[in-house]
mmCIF file of C-alpha atoms in Angstrom:
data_model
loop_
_atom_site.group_PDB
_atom_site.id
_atom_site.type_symbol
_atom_site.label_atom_id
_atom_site.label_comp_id
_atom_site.label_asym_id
_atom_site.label_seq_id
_atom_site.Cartn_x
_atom_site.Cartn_y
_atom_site.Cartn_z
ATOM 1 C CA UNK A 41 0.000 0.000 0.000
ATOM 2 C CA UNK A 42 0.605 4.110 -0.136
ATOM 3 C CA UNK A 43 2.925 5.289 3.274
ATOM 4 C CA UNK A 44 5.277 7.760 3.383
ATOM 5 C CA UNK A 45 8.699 7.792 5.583
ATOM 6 C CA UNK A 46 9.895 11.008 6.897
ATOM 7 C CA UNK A 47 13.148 11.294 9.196
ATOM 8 C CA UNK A 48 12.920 10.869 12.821
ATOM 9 C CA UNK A 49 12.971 14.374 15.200
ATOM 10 C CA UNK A 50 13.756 16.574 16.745
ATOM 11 C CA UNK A 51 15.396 18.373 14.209
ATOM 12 C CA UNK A 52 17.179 21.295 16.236
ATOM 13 C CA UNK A 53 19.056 24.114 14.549
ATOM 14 C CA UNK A 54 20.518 27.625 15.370
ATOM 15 C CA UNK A 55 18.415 30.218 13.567
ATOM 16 C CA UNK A 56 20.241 30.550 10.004
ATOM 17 C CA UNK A 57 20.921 27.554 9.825
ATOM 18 C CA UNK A 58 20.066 25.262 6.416
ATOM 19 C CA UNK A 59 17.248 22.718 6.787
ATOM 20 C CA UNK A 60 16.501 19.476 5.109
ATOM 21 C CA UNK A 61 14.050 16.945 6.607
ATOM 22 C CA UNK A 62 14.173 14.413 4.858
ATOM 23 C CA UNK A 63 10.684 12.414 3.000
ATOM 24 C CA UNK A 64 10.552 8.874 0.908
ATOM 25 C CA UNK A 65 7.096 7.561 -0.524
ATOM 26 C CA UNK A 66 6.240 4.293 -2.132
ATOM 27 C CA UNK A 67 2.822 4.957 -4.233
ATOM 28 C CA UNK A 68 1.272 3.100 -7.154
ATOM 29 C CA UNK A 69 0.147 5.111 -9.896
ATOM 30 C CA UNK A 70 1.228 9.092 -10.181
ATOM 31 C CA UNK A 71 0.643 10.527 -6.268
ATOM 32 C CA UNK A 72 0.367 14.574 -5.441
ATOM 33 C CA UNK A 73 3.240 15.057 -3.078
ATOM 34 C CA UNK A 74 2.680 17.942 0.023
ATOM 35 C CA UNK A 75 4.292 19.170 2.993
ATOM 36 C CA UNK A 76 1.743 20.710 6.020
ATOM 37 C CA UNK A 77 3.241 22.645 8.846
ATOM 38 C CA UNK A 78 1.652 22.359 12.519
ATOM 39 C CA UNK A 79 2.495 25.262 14.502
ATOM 40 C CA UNK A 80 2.058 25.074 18.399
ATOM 41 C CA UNK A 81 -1.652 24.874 19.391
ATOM 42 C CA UNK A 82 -2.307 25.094 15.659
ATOM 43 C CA UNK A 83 -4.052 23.203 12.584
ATOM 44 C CA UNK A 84 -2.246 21.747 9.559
ATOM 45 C CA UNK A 85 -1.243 24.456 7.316
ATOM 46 C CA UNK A 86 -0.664 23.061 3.414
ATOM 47 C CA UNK A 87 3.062 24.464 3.246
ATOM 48 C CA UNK A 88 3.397 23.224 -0.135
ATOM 49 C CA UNK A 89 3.052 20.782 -3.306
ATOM 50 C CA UNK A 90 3.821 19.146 -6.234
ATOM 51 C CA UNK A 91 1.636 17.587 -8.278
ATOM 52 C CA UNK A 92 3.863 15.606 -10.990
ATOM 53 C CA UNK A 93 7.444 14.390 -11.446
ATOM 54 C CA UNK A 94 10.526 17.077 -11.369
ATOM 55 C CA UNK A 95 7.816 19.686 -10.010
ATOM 56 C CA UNK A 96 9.582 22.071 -7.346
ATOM 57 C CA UNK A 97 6.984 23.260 -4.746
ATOM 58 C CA UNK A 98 8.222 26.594 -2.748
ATOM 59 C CA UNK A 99 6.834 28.768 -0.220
ATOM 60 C CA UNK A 100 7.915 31.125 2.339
ATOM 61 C CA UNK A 101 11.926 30.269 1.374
ATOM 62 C CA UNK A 102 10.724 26.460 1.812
ATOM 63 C CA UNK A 103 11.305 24.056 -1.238
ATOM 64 C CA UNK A 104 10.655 20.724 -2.173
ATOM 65 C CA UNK A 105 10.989 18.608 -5.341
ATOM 66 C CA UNK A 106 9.198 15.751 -6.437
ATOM 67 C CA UNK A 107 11.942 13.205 -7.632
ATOM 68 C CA UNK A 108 10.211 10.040 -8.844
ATOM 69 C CA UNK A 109 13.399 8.253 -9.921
ATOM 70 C CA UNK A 110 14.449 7.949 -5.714
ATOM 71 C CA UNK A 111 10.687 8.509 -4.559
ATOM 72 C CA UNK A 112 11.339 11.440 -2.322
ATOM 73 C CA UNK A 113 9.950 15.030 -1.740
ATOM 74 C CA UNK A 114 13.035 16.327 0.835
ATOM 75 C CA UNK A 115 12.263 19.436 2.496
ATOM 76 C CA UNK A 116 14.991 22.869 2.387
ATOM 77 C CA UNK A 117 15.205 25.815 3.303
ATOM 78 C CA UNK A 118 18.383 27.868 3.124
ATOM 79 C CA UNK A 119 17.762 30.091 6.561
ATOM 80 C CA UNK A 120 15.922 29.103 8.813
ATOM 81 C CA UNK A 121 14.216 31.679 11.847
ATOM 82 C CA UNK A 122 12.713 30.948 15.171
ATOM 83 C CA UNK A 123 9.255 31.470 14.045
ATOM 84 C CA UNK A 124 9.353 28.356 11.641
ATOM 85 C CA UNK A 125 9.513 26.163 15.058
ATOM 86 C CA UNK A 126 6.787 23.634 14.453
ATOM 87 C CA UNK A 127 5.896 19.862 12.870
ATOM 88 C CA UNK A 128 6.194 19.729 9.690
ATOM 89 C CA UNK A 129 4.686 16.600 7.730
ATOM 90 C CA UNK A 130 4.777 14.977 4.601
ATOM 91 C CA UNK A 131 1.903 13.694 2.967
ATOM 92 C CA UNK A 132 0.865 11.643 -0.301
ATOM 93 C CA UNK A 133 -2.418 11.608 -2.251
ATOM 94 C CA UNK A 134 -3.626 9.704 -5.000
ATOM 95 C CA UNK A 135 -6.864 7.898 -6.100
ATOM 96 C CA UNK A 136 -10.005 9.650 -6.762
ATOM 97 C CA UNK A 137 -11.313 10.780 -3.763
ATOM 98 C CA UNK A 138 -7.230 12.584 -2.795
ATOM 99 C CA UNK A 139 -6.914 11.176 0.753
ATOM 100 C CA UNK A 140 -3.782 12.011 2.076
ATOM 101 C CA UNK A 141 -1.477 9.460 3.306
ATOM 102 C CA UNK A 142 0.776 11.168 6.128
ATOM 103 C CA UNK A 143 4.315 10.518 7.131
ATOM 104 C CA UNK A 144 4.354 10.520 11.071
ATOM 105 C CA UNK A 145 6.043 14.645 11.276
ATOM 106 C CA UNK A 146 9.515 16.044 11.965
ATOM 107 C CA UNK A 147 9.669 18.309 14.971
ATOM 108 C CA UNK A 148 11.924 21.265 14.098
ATOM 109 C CA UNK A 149 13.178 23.509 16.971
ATOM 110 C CA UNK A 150 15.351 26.860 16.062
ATOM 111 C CA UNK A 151 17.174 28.436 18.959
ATOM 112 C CA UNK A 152 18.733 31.901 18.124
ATOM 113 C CA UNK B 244 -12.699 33.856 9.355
ATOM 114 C CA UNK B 245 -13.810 31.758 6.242
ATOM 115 C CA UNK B 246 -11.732 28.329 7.309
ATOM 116 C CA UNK B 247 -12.754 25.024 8.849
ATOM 117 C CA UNK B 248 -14.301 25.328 11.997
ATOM 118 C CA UNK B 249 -14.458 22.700 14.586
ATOM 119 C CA UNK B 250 -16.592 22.230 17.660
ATOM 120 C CA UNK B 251 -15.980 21.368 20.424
ATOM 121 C CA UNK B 252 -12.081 22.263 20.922
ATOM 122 C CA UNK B 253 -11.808 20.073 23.822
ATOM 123 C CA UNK B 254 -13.642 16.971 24.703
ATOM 124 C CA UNK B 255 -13.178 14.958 27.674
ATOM 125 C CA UNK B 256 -15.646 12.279 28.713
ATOM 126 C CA UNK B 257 -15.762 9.054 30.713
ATOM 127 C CA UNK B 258 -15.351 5.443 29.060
ATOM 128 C CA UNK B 259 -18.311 4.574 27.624
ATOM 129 C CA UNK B 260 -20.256 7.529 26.692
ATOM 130 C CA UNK B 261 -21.157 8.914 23.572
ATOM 131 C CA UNK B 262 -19.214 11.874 21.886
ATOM 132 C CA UNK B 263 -20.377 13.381 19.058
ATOM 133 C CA UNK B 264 -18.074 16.437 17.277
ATOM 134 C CA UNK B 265 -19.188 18.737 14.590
ATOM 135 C CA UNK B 266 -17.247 19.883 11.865
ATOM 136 C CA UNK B 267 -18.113 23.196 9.533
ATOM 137 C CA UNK B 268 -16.178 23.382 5.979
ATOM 138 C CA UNK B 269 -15.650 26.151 3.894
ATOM 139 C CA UNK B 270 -18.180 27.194 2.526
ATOM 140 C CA UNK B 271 -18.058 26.225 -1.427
ATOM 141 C CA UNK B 272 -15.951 22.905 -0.697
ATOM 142 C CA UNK B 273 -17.849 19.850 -1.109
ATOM 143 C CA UNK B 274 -15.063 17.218 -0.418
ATOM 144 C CA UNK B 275 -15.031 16.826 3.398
ATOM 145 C CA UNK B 276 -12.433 14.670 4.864
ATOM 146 C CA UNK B 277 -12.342 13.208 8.733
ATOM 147 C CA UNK B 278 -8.277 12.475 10.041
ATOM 148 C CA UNK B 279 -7.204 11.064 13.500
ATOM 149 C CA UNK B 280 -3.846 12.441 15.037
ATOM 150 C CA UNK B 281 -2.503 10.114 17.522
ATOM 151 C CA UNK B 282 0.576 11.892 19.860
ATOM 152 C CA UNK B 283 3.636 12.018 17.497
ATOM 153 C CA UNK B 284 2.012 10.227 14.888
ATOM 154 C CA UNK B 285 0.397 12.108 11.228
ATOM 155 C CA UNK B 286 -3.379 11.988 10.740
ATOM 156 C CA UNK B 287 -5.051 8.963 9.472
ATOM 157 C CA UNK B 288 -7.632 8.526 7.094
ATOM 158 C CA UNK B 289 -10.933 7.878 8.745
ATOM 159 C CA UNK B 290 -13.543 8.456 6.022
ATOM 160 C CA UNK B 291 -14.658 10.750 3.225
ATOM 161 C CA UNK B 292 -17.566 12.927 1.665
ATOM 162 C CA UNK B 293 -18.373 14.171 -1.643
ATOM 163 C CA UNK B 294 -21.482 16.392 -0.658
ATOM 164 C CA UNK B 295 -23.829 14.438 1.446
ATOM 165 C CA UNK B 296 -22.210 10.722 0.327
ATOM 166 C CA UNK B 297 -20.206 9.070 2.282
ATOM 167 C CA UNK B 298 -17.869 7.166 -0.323
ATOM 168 C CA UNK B 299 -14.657 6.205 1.584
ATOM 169 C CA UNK B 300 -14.319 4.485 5.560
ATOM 170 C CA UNK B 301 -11.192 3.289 6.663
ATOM 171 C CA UNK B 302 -10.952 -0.200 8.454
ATOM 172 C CA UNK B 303 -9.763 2.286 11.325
ATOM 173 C CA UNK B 304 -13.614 3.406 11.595
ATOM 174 C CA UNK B 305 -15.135 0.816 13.913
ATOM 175 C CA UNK B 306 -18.927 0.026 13.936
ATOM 176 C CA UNK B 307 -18.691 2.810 17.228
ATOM 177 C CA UNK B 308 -17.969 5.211 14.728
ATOM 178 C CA UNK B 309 -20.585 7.137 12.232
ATOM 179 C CA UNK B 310 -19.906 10.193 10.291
ATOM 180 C CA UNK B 311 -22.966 11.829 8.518
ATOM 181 C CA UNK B 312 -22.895 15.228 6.145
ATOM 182 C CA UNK B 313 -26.601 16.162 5.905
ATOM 183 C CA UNK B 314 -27.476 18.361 3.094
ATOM 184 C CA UNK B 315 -23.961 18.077 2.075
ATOM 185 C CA UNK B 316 -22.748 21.443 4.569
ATOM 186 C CA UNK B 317 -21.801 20.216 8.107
ATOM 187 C CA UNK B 318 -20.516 17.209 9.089
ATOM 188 C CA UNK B 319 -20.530 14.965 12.268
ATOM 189 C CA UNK B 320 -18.784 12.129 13.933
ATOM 190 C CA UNK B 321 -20.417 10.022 16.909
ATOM 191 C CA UNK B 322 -18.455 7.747 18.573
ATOM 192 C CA UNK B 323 -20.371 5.780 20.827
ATOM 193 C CA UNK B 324 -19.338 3.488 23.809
ATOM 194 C CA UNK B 325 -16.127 5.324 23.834
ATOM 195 C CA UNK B 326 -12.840 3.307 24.660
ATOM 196 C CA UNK B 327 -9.376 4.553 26.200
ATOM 197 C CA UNK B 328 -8.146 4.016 22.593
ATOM 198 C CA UNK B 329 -10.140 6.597 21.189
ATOM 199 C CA UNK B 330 -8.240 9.389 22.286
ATOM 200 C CA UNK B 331 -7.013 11.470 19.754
ATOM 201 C CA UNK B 332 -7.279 14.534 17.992
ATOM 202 C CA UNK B 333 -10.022 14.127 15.423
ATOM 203 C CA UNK B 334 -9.299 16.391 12.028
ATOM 204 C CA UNK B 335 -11.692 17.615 9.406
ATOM 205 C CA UNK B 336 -10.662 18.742 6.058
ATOM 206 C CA UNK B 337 -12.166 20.377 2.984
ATOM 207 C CA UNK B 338 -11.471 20.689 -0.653
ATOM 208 C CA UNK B 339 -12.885 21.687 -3.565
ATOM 209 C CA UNK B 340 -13.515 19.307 -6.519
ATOM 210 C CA UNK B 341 -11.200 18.145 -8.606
ATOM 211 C CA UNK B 342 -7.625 16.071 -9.351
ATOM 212 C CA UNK B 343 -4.669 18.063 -6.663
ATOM 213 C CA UNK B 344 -7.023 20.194 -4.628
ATOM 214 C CA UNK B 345 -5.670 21.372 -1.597
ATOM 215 C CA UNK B 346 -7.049 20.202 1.763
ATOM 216 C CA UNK B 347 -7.801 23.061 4.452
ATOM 217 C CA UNK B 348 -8.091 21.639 8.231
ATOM 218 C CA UNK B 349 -9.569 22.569 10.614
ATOM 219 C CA UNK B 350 -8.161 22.965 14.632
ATOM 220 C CA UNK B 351 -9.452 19.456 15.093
ATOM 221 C CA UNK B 352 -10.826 18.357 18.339
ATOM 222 C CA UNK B 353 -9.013 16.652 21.287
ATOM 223 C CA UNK B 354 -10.403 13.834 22.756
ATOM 224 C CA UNK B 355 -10.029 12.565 26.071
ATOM 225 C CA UNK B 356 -11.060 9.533 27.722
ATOM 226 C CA UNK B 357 -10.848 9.118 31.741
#
């Protein structure tokens, strides 16, 4: 079946510091790739996507590219602040109805 | 605020009663998804709506569990004859129609059994 395998936390880092958490899938067929943020006391927030092979999602200085050939969707970001302190998870869909299929989240704590 | 809301925030109960929580999607969406959140774990799929049809349940949703979406707005889940397992956080979701759409969750609701 779908799953998805993200690396283990906490991730901890000094503010500036480069990120990369890392995500692997295995998926029949052609899944949409995604990465939600959980910020304390929060809900998901959809972070980003990518919807097909070699697709780069980005937002807020985060990226993320869908590499089919070694089924991954790492997470980067070149500098990262305090304020992006939270769980960040990676998440699969595919089929008609788009359920996502959730990795099980990567604390990341920035200290300045 | 034109999100997913969720009601109650908290819930905390005795084994063996019934819960019921109460989730409102955005307004145009008419995908509505229901997720559990274990501690440290993601969301599982519990079950899924395409207006008022239910057309997905995970093996996770026992026969204590029933989700409804009357009229295709709202939606609730009842859990009845609650266990210690059942404590979670239970997540909604909504999307609008169509291949890659985005799901928006709500704040979900936290479950606690005594």
């Amino acid at each position: 079946g779908n799953s998805v395998t993200q690396m283990e936390g906490p991730v901890t880092l000094s503010e500036e510091a480069f990120l990369t958490i890392n995500c692997t899938y295995t998926a029949t067929g052609y899944p949409s790739l995604f990465w939600y943020v959980q910020y304390p006391g929060e809900g998901l927030q959809l972070l980003l996507k990518a919807t097909k092979a070699d697709d780069k999602g980005s937002n807020k200085g985060f990226e993320a590219t869908y590499r089919k050939e070694t089924t991954s969707f790492h997470l980067e970001k070149g500098s990262v602040q305090v304020s992006d302190s939270a769980v960040y998870f990676c998440a699969l869909s595919s089929g008609g109805y788009n359920k996502l299929i959730f990795g099980a989240g990567t604390r990341l704590a920035v200290h300045p | 605020d034109t999100g997913v809301s969720q009601n109650p925030r908290h819930k905390i109960t005795k084994r063996g009663q019934n819960v019921t929580f109460r989730c409102d999607p955005i307004s145009e969406h008419n995908r509505l998804y229901w997720y559990r959140q274990t501690l440290g774990q993601g969301p599982e799929f519990l079950t899924y709506f395409q207006n008022e049809a239910q057309l997905e349940k995970s093996r996770l949703l026992s026969d204590r569990f029933s989700a409804e979406r009357p009229k295709g707005s709202f939606s609730t889940l009842e859990i009845q004859r609650t266990e210690q397992g059942d404590s979670a956080m239970y997540l909604c979701a909504s999307s609008l129609q169509g291949v890659n759409q985005p799901q928006h969750f709500g704040d979900g609701t936290r479950l606690s059994i005594l």
